[in-house]
Structures are given as C-alpha cells and as structure tokens.
Tab-separated table of C-alpha atoms in Angstrom:
chain	number	residue	atom	x	y	z
H	1	MET	CA	224.002	-57.487	234.781
H	2	SER	CA	223.800	-54.026	236.559
H	3	ASN	CA	222.726	-52.133	233.339
H	4	HIS	CA	220.733	-54.635	231.982
H	5	PHE	CA	218.580	-54.171	235.454
H	6	LYS	CA	218.185	-51.049	235.247
H	7	GLN	CA	217.073	-51.062	231.356
H	8	LEU	CA	214.252	-53.241	232.187
H	9	GLN	CA	213.743	-50.987	235.227
H	10	GLN	CA	213.634	-48.215	233.160
H	11	GLU	CA	211.283	-49.970	230.861
H	12	ILE	CA	209.166	-51.183	233.440
H	13	ASN	CA	208.592	-47.429	235.036
H	14	ARG	CA	208.269	-45.693	231.230
H	15	VAL	CA	205.170	-47.999	231.270
H	16	GLU	CA	203.514	-47.719	234.142
H	17	ARG	CA	203.918	-44.268	233.713
H	18	SER	CA	202.178	-44.542	229.961
H	19	ILE	CA	199.623	-46.681	231.764
H	20	GLN	CA	198.368	-43.740	234.508
H	21	LEU	CA	198.721	-41.062	231.925
H	22	ASP	CA	196.258	-42.971	230.514
H	23	SER	CA	194.076	-43.647	232.918
H	24	GLN	CA	194.112	-39.719	233.475
H	25	LYS	CA	193.566	-39.551	229.850
H	26	LYS	CA	190.326	-41.737	230.206
H	27	ARG	CA	189.318	-39.691	233.558
H	28	LYS	CA	189.569	-36.383	232.317
H	29	GLU	CA	187.418	-37.096	229.000
H	30	ARG	CA	184.684	-38.561	231.436
H	31	THR	CA	184.531	-35.961	233.635
H	32	LYS	CA	184.357	-33.275	230.092
H	33	ARG	CA	181.441	-35.664	228.889
H	34	LEU	CA	179.853	-35.650	232.363
H	35	ILE	CA	179.874	-31.783	232.569
H	36	GLN	CA	178.457	-31.690	228.871
H	37	LYS	CA	175.040	-33.696	229.364
H	38	GLY	CA	175.312	-31.640	233.032
H	39	ALA	CA	174.885	-28.819	230.995
H	40	LEU	CA	172.467	-29.746	228.479
H	41	LEU	CA	170.339	-31.531	231.423
H	42	GLU	CA	170.135	-27.899	233.008
H	43	ASN	CA	169.134	-26.102	229.533
H	44	TYR	CA	166.600	-28.226	228.026
H	45	PHE	CA	165.265	-29.865	230.770
H	46	GLU	CA	165.473	-26.203	233.316
H	47	CYS	CA	165.752	-27.395	236.242
H	48	GLU	CA	169.159	-25.837	237.409
H	49	HIS	CA	167.221	-25.024	240.981
H	50	LEU	CA	166.790	-28.592	241.698
H	51	SER	CA	168.798	-30.499	244.221
H	52	VAL	CA	171.015	-33.755	242.915
H	53	GLU	CA	168.305	-36.141	244.256
H	54	GLU	CA	165.262	-34.345	243.071
H	55	THR	CA	166.676	-33.912	239.344
H	56	GLU	CA	167.509	-37.996	239.615
H	57	GLU	CA	163.502	-38.139	240.257
H	58	LEU	CA	162.112	-35.458	237.626
H	59	LEU	CA	164.617	-37.919	235.388
H	60	LYS	CA	163.008	-41.563	236.399
H	61	MET	CA	159.799	-40.064	235.685
H	62	PHE	CA	160.867	-40.023	232.478
H	63	SER	CA	163.546	-42.820	231.085
H	64	SER	CA	161.014	-44.899	230.853
H	65	TYR	CA	159.194	-43.423	228.275
H	66	VAL	CA	162.518	-42.275	226.698
H	67	ASN	CA	163.743	-45.692	226.719
H	68	ALA	CA	160.980	-46.980	224.727
H	69	ASN	CA	161.119	-44.424	221.923
H	70	LYS	CA	164.151	-43.608	221.026
H	71	THR	CA	164.910	-44.011	217.664
H	72	ILE	CA	167.467	-46.568	216.294
H	73	LYS	CA	170.088	-43.991	215.941
H	74	PHE	CA	170.251	-43.322	219.841
H	75	LYS	CA	169.497	-46.717	221.357
C-alpha cells in the first residue's frame, strides 16, 4: 500500500512539474512576443523617446483607423 501511495505521489509531482514547465514556457513565449512587438513599434513609429503613457496616446490616435482598414489577412 505504501509503495502504491509513493507511486501516486510521484505521478502527481510529475504532472504538477509538467504544468509548471508549460506555464513557464508560455510566459517566456509571451514575453518574447511583447518584446518583439515593442521593438517593431519603436522602429516603425520612431517613438523610443516617448513615455509609456505617450506611446499609448499615440496608439489610441491611430487604432480606430488601423482596425477599420485592416485587410482580411490581419483580422
């Protein structure tokens, strides 16, 4: 009985570790994507000198136009 309990506990630990690793992987992927998109934003809008709040204001100015004129490919 004790051996069976240990096996179950090991399986639970393995599954929990797998979930943690998956979560870490997703966070790293999201972080990488956000960094890449931020770099593109700074490159194309030349806004590296703007604060976060100013960048948001700039994006708000153009968001309705961009969203209304996106091609089907980007919707």
